[in-house]
Coordinates of C-alpha atoms in Angstrom, one line a residue:
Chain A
X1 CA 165.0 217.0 -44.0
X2 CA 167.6 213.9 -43.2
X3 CA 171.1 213.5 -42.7
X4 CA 173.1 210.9 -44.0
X5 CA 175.7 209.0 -42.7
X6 CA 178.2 206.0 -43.4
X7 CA 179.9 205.0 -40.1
X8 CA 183.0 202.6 -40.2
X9 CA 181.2 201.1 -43.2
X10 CA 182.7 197.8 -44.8
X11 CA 181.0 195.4 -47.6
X12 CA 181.8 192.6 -48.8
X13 CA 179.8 190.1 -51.5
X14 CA 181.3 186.8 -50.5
X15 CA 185.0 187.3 -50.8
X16 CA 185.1 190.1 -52.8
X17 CA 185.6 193.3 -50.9
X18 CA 183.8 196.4 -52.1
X19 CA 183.8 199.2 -49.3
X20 CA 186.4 199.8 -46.3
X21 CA 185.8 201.3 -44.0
X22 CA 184.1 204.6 -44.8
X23 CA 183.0 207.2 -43.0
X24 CA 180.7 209.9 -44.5
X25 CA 178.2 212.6 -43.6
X26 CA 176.1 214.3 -45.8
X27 CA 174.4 217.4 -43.7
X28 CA 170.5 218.4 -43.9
X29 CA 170.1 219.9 -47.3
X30 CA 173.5 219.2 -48.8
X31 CA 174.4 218.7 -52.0
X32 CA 177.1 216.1 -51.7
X33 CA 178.8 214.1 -55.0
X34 CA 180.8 211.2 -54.7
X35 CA 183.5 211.0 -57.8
X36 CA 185.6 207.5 -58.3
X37 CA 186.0 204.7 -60.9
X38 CA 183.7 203.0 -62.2
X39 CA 183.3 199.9 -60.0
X40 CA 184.9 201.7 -56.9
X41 CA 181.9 200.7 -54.6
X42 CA 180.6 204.1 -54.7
X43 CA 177.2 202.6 -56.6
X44 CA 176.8 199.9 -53.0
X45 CA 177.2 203.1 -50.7
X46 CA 174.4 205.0 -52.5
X47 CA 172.5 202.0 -52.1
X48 CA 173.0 201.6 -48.8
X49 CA 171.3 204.9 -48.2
X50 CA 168.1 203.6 -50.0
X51 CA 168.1 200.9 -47.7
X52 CA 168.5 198.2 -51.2
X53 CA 171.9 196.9 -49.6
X54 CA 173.1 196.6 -46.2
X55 CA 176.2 196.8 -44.8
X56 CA 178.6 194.0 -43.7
X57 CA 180.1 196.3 -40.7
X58 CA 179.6 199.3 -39.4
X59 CA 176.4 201.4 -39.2
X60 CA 174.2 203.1 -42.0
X61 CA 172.2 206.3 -40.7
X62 CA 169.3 208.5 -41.4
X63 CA 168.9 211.3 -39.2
X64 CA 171.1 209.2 -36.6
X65 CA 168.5 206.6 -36.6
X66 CA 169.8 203.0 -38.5
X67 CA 168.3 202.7 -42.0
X68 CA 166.3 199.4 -41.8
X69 CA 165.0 199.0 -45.5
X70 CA 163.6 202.0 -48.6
X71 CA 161.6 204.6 -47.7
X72 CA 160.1 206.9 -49.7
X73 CA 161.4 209.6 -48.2
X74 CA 164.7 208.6 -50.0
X75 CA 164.7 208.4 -53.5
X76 CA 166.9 206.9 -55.8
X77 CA 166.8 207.5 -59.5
X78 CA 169.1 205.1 -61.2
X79 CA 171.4 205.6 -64.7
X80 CA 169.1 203.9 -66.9
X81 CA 166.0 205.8 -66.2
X82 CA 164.4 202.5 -65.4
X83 CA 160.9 204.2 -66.2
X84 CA 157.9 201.4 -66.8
X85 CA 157.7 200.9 -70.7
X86 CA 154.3 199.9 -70.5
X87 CA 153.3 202.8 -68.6
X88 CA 152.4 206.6 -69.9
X89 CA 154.7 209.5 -69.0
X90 CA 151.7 210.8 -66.4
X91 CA 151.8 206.9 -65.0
X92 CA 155.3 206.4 -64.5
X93 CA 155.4 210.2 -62.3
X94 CA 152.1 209.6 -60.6
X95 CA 153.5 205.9 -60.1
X96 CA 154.7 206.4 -56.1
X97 CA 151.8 208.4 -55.2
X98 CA 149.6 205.3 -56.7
X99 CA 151.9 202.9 -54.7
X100 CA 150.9 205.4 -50.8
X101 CA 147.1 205.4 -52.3
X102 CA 146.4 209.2 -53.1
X103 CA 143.4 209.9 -54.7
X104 CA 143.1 210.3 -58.3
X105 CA 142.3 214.2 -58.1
X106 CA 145.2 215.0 -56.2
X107 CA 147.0 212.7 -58.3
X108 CA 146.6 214.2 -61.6
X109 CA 147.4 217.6 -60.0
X110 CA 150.5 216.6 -58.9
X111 CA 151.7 214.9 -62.0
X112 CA 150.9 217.9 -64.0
X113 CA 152.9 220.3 -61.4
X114 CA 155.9 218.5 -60.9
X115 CA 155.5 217.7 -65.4
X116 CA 155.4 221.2 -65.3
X117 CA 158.9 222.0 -63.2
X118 CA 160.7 219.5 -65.1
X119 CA 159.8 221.2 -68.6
X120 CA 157.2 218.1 -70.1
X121 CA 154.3 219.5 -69.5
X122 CA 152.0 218.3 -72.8
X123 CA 154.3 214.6 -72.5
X124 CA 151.7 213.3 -70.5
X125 CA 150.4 210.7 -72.8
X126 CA 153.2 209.5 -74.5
X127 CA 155.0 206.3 -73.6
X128 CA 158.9 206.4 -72.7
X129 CA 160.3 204.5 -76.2
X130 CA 158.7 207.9 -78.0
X131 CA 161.0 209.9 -75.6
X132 CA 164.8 211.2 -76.1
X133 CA 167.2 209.9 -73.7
X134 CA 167.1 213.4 -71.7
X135 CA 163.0 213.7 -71.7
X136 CA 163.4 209.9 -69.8
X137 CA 165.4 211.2 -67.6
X138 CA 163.3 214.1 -66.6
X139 CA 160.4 211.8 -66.6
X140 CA 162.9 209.6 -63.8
X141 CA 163.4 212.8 -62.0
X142 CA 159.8 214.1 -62.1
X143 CA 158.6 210.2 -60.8
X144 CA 161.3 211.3 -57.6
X145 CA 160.2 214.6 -57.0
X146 CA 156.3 214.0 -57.0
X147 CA 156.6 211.9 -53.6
X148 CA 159.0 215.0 -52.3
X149 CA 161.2 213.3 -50.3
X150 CA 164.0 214.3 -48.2
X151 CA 166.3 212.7 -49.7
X152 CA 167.3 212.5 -53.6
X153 CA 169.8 209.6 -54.2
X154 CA 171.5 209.7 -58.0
X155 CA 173.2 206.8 -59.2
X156 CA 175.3 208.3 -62.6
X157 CA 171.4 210.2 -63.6
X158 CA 173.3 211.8 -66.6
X159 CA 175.7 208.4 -67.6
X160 CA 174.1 207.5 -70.6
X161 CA 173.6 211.0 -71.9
X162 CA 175.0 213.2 -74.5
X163 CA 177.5 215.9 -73.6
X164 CA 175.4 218.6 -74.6
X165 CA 172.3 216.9 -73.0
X166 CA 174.5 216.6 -69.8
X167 CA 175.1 219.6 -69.0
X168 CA 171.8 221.3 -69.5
X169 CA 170.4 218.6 -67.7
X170 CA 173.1 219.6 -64.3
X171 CA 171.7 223.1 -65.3
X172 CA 167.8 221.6 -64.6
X173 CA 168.8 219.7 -61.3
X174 CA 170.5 222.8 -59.7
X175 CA 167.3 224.8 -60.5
X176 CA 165.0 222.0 -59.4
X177 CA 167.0 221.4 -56.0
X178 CA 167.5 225.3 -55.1
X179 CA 165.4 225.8 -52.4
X180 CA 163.6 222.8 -51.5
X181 CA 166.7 222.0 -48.5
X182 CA 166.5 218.5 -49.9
X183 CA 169.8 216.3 -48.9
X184 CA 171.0 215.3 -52.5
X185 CA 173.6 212.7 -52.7
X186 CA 174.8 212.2 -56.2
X187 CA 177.1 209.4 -57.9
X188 CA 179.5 210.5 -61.0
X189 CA 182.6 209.2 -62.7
X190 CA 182.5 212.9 -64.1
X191 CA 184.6 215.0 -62.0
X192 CA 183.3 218.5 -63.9
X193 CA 180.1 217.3 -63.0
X194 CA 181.0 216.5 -59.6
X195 CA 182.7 220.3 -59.4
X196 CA 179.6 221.8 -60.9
X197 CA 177.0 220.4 -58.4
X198 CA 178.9 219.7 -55.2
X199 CA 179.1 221.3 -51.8
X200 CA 181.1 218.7 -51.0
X201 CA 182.5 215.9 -52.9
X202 CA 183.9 212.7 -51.6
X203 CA 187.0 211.0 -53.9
X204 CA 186.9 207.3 -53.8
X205 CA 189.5 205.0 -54.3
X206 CA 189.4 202.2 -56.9
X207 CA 187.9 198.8 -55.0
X208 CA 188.0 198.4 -52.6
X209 CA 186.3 201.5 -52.1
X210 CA 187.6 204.0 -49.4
X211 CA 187.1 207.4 -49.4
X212 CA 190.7 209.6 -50.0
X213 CA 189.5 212.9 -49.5
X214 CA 186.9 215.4 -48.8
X215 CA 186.5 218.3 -50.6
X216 CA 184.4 221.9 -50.0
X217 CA 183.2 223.5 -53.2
X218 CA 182.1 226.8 -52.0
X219 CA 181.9 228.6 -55.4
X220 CA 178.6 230.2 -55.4
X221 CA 176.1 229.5 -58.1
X222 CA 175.9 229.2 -60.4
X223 CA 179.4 228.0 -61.0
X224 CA 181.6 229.5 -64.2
X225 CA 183.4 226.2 -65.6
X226 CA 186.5 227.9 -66.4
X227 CA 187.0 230.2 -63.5
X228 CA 190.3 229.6 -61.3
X229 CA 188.2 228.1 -58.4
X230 CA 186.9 225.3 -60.3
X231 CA 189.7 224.5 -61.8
X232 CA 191.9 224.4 -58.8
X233 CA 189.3 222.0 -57.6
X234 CA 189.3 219.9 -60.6
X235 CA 193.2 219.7 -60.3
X236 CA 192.9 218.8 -56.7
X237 CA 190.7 215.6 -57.7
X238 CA 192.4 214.2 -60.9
X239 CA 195.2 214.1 -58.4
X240 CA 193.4 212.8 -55.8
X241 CA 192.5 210.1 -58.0
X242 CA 196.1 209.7 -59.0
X243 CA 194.7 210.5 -63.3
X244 CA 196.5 214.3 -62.8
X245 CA 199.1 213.8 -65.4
X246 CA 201.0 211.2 -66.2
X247 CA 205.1 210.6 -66.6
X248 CA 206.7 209.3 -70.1
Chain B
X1 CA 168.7 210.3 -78.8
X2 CA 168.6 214.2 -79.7
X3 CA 167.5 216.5 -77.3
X4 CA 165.0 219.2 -78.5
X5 CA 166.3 223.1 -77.5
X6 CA 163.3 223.1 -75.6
X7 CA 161.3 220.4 -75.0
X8 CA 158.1 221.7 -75.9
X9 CA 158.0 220.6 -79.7
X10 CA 156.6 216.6 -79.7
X11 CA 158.1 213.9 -81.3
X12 CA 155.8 213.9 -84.1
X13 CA 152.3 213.6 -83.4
X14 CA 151.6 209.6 -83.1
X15 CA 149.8 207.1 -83.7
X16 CA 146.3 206.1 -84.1
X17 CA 145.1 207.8 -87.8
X18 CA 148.3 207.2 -89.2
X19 CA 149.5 203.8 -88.1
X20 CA 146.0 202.7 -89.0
X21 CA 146.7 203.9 -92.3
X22 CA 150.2 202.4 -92.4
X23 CA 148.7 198.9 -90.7
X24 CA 146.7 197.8 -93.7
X25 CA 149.6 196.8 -95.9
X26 CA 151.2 195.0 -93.6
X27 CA 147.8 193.3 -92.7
X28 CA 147.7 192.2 -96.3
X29 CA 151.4 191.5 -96.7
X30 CA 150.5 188.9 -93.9
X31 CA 147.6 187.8 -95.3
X32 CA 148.0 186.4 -99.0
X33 CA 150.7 184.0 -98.2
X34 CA 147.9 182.3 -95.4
X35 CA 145.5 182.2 -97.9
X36 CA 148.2 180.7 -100.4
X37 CA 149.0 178.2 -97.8
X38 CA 145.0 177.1 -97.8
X39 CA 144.7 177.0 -101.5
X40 CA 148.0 174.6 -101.5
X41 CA 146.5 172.5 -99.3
X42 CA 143.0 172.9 -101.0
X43 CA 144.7 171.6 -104.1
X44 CA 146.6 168.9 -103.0
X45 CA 143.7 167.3 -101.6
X46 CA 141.6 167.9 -104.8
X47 CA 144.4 166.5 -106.9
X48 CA 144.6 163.4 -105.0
X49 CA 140.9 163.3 -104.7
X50 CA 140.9 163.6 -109.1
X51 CA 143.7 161.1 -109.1
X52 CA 142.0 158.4 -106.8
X53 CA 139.1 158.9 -107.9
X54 CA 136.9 156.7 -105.8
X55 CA 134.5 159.4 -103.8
X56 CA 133.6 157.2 -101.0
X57 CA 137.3 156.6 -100.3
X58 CA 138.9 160.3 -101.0
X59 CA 136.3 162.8 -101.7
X60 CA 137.2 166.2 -103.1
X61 CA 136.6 169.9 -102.2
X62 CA 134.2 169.8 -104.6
X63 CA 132.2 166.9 -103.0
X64 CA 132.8 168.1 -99.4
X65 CA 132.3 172.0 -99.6
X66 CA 128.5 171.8 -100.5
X67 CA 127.9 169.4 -97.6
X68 CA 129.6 172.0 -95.0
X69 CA 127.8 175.1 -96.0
X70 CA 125.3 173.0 -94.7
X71 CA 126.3 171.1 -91.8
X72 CA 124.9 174.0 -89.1
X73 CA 122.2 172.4 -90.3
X74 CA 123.1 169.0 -88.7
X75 CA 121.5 168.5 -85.2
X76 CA 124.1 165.9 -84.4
X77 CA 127.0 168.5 -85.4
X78 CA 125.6 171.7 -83.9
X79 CA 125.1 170.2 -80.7
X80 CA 128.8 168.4 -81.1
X81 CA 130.3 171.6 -82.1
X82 CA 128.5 173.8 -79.0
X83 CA 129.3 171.4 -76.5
X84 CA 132.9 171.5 -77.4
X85 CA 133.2 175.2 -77.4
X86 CA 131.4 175.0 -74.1
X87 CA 134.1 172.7 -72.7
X88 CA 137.0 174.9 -74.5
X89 CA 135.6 178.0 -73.1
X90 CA 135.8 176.6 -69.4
X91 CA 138.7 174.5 -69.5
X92 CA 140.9 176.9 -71.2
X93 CA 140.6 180.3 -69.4
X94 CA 140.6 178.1 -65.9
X95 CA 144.0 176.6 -67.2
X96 CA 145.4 180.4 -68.4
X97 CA 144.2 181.7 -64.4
X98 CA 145.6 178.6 -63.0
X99 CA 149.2 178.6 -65.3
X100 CA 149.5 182.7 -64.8
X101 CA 149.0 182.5 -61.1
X102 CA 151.1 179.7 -60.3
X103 CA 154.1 181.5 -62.4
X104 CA 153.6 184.5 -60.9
X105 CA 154.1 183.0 -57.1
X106 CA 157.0 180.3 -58.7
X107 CA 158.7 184.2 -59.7
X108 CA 158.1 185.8 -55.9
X109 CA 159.1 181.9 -54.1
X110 CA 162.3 181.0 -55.7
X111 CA 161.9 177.6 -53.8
X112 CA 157.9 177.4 -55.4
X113 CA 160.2 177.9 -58.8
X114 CA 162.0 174.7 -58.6
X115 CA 158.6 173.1 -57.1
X116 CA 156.6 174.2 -59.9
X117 CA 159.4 173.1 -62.7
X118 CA 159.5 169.9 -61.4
X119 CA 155.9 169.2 -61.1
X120 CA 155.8 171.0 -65.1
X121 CA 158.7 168.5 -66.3
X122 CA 156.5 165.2 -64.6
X123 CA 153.2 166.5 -66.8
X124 CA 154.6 167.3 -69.7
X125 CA 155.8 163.8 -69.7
X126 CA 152.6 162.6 -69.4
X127 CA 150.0 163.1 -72.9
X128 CA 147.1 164.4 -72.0
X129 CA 144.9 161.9 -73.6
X130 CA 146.4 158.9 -71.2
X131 CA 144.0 161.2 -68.2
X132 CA 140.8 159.9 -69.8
X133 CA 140.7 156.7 -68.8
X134 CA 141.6 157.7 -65.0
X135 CA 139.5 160.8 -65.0
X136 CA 136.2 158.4 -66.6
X137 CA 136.6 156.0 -63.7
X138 CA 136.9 159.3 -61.4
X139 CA 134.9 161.5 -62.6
X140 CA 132.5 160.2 -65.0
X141 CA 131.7 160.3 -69.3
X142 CA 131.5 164.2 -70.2
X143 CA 132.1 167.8 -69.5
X144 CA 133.9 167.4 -66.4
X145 CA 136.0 164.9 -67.9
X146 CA 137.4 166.7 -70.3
X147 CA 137.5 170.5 -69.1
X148 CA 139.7 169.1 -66.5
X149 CA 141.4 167.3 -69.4
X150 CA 142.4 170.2 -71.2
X151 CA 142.6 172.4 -67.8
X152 CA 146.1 169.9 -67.3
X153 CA 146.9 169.7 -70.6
X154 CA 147.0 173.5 -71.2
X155 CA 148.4 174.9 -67.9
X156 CA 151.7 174.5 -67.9
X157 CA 153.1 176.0 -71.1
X158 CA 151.3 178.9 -69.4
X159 CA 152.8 178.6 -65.8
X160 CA 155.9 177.7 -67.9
X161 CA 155.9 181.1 -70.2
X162 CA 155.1 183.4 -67.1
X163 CA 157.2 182.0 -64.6
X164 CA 160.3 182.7 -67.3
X165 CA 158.7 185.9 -67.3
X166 CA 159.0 186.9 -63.6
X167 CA 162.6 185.4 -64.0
X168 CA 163.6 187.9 -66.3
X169 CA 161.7 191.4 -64.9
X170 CA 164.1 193.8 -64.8
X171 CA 166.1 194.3 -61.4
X172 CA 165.8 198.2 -61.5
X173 CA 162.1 198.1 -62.3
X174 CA 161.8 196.5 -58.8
X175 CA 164.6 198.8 -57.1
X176 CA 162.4 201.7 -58.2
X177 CA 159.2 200.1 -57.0
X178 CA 160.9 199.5 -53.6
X179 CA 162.1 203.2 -53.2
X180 CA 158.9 204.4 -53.3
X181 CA 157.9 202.7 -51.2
X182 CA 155.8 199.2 -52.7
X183 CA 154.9 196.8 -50.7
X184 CA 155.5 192.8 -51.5
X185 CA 151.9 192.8 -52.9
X186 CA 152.7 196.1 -55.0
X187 CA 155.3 194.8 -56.0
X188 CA 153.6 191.7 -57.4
X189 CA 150.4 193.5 -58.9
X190 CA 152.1 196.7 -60.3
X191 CA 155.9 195.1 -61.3
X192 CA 155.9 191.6 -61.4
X193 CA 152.3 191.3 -63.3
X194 CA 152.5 193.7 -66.0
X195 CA 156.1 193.3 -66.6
X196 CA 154.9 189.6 -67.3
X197 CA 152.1 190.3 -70.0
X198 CA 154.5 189.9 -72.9
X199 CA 154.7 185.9 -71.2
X200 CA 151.5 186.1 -70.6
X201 CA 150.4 186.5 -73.9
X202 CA 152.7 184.1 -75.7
X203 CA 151.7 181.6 -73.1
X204 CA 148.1 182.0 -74.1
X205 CA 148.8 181.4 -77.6
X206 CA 151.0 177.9 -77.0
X207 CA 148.3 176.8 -74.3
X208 CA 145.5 177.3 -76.4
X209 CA 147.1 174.9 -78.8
X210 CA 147.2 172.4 -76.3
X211 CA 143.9 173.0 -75.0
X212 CA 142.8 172.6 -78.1
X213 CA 144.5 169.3 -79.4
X214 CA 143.4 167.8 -76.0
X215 CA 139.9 168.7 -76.1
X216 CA 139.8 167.0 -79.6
X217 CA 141.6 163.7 -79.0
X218 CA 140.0 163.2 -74.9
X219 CA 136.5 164.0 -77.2
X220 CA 137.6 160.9 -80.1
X221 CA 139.4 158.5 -77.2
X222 CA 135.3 158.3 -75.8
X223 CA 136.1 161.3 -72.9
X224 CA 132.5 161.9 -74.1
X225 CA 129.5 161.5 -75.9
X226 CA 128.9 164.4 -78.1
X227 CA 131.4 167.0 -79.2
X228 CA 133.2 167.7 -82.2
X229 CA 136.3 164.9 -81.5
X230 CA 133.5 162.6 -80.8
X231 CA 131.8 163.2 -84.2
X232 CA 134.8 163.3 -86.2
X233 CA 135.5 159.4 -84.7
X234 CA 132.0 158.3 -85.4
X235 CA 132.5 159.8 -89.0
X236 CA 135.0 157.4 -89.4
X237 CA 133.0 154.7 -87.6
X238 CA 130.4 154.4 -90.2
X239 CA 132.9 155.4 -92.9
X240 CA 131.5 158.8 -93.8
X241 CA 135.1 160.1 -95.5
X242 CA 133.2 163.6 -96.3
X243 CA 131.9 163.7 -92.5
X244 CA 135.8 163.4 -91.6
X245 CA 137.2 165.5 -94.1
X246 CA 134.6 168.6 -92.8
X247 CA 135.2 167.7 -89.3
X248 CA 138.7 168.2 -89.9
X249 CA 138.2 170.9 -91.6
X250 CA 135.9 172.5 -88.9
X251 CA 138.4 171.7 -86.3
X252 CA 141.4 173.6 -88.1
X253 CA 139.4 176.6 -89.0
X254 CA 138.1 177.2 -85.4
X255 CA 141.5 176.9 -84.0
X256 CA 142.9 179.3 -86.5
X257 CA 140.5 181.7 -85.8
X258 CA 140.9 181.7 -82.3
X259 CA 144.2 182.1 -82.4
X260 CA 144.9 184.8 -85.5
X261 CA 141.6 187.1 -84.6
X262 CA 141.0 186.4 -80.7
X263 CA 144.3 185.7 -79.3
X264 CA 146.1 188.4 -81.6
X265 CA 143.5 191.2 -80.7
X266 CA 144.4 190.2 -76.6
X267 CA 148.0 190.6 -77.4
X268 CA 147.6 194.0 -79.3
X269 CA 145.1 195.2 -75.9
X270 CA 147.6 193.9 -73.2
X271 CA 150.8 195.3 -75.3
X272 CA 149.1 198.4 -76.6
X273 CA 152.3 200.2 -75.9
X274 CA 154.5 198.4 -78.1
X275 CA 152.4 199.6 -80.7
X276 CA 152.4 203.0 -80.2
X277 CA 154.6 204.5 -83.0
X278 CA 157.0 207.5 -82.6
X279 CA 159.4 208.4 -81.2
X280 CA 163.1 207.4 -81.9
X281 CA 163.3 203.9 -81.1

């Protein structure tokens, strides 16, 4: 599995700063969640990891070794579920496995498995428009998982969701992730979320980006959303993020 | 958006029975006012055929009708009528390949873009039918002629329709593509290409109207010496007004055929899943 790390990391798109100067490490097999307003830069740093955007200073590292460009050994799956409309539920999963050249066989087998773990086993024909919002987003996930990379880079998966959907969808990833030591990072706005998931959870600022603070969320799993831990931790980011309570 | 409890319940069972079902309707719905707008057009000319009423100079359906049922008949027609399906049948599939492949590269060369516009902005200026005389000192009276006629007349709505195509594939679809690990040819075959189609198609349908208008009118301007333009213009030659009216006639149907039965049955292949029903959307 890989390591991830921003080093000294600044970005800019012509004059307009987006990151300064970050510096973060997301260990072998960690589950790590960066939390900050939307616009913040924290959607450019997750990029940066899947080698779609590079950074104007500083260094990007996999493993300690400079990310040149994607690889599908990290993964992104991206807010809008960006599934092929025009491909079948069983050709948008098999699709990376169809892009390295497996074999039909293995293919199918694979599709079916990882269709399987992500609870649409049966969806295999249908197209994505006959889908709910979640079942897309499964579909997205299962389309990550059946190249089983190292790496599994989230950009706001759950954004466009439901509440209720939400949740039991952060109740799916946990499950899907236990185990496999995959390094997950993890974009959100929502900071329950971020508390939920997390090992770790990076707070940035508003643009540009920086990060304020590092946080450990060692509650085991799974977590209780009311218990005192999380909600110490919860506190400690709403004020972090300067939204703790406000002054009349 | 609902999510099922479990996801094992389907969205309804789809398509196929029951959209087929629910299709003919609509497929009649679209129908009757076509075949009002024939009868209209039918009965305008008879009305001014009645109202004239000199038959060599304005004959009516009446007059003409029994003549077409037999004109496959004709020698002179037939081999008219073949030879300019031949020359369709080359010039316009070569012009679709050639307009589809050159969008496709003007979407992955940003710099072949502006290239291709410009050279797409010169033709159109030119109408096709001022080619014949350079291409009948060039290349000769006939087929060649005018497939490459309509081949320059009929590629560029197409190159014009895909490369708008590749300008607006969805940034994501490409991000994902990338991730996984596509290379530039992937990206071009598996993103760039399908994600096209929808261009694809519509170009099909706007070029074949070209291809078609040109083949006719490089076929009347002398282009060649047998075809279906080149009978209609004798027609008129001798002053054969039924010979006209049922190469007209001839010429409309054809194209309409082609492009409600043909063109509309590609589009439904190619887009198949657009018309899959279910679902919430």
């Amino acid at each position: 599995m890989q390591s991830l790390e921003l080093k000294q990391v600044n970005k800019s798109f012509g004059s307009l700063q987006v990151l300064s100067d970050i510096n973060l490490k997301v260990e072998k097999g960690e589950f790590a969640v960066i939390v900050g307003h939307s616009g913040c830069g924290k959607s450019t740093a997750l990029r940066m990891f899947a080698g779609l955007e590079t950074a104007t200073t500083g260094e990007v590292l996999a493993d300690g070794k400079p990310i040149a460009g994607p690889d599908p050994q990290r993964v992104m799956i991206f807010q809008e579920h960006a599934l092929y409309p025009w491909r079948t539920v069983e050709a948008n999963v098999g699709f990376g496995l169809e892009l390295a050249g497996v074999d039909k066989k293995e293919k199918r087998a694979r599709v079916n498995a990882v269709l399987d773990k992500v609870g649409l086993d049966g969806f295999q024909r249908y197209y994505p428009h006959q889908l709910s919002g979640g079942m897309r987003q499964r579909v997205a996930i299962a389309r990550a998982l059946v190249v089983d990379p190292e790496v599994l880079l989230l950009d706001e998966p759950y954004g466009a969701l439901d509440a209720i959907t939400r949740l039991q969808m952060q109740n799916e990833l946990i499950k899907l992730w236990r185990g496999t030591g995959k390094t997950m990072v993890l974009i959100t706005h929502d900071i329950d979320e971020a508390v939920y998931l997390a090992d770790s959870i990076y707070v940035m600022s508003p643009r540009p980006g920086r990060i304020i603070q590092k946080l450990t969320a060692d509650m085991p799993r799974p977590r209780a959303r009311n218990s005192q831990a999380f909600v110490d931790l919860r506190q400690q980011i709403m004020d972090s993020l300067d939204i703790g309570t406000y002054s009349i | 958006m609902t999510q099922p409890a479990s996801p094992a319940p389907a969205p309804q069972p789809t398509n196929n029975k029951a959209g087929a079902v629910r299709r003919r309707p609509r497929l009649w719905a679209k129908t009757w006012p076509y075949l009002a707008a024939v009868g209209s057009l039918l009965a305008i000319w008879q009305l001014a055929a009645t109202a004239i009423g000199k038959p060599f100079l304005l004959p009516g359906v009446v007059d003409v009708m029994p003549r077409l049922a037999r004109i496959f008949t004709n020698e002179e027609f037939t081999t008219g009528f073949f030879k300019s399906l031949y020359r369709l049948a080359l010039g316009y599939p070569l012009a679709c390949l050639l307009g589809a492949l050159l969008g496709l590269l003007g979407g992955v060369s940003k710099t072949f873009a502006v290239y291709l516009r410009s050279l797409i902005s010169i033709l159109q200026s030119i109408p096709p039918i001022t080619w014949v005389p350079f291409f009948m000192i060039l290349l000769g009276f006939g087929d060649l002629t005018v497939i490459t006629i309509i081949t320059i007349a009929s590629f560029f709505p197409m190159a014009l329709s895909v490369l708008n195509g590749t300008e607006g594939v969805n940034r994501t679809h490409l991000e994902v593509a990338r991730t996984l690990g596509a290379s530039r040819g992937q990206l071009l075959t598996k993103v760039f290409a399908p994600e096209s189609l929808p261009a694809f198609v519509t170009g099909a349908q706007v070029s074949f109207g070209n291809a078609w208008r040109s083949l006719i009118s490089a076929e009347m301007v002398g282009g060649a010496s047998v075809g279906l333009g080149r009978y209609l213009s004798y027609r008129s030659e001798i002053a054969d007004m039924q010979g006209v009216l049922l190469s007209i006639i001839v010429i409309g149907t054809i194209a309409a055929v082609i492009d409600l039965v043909l063109l509309e049955k590609l589009k439904r292949r190619l887009l198949h899943w657009r018309y899959v029903s279910g679902g919430d959307q």
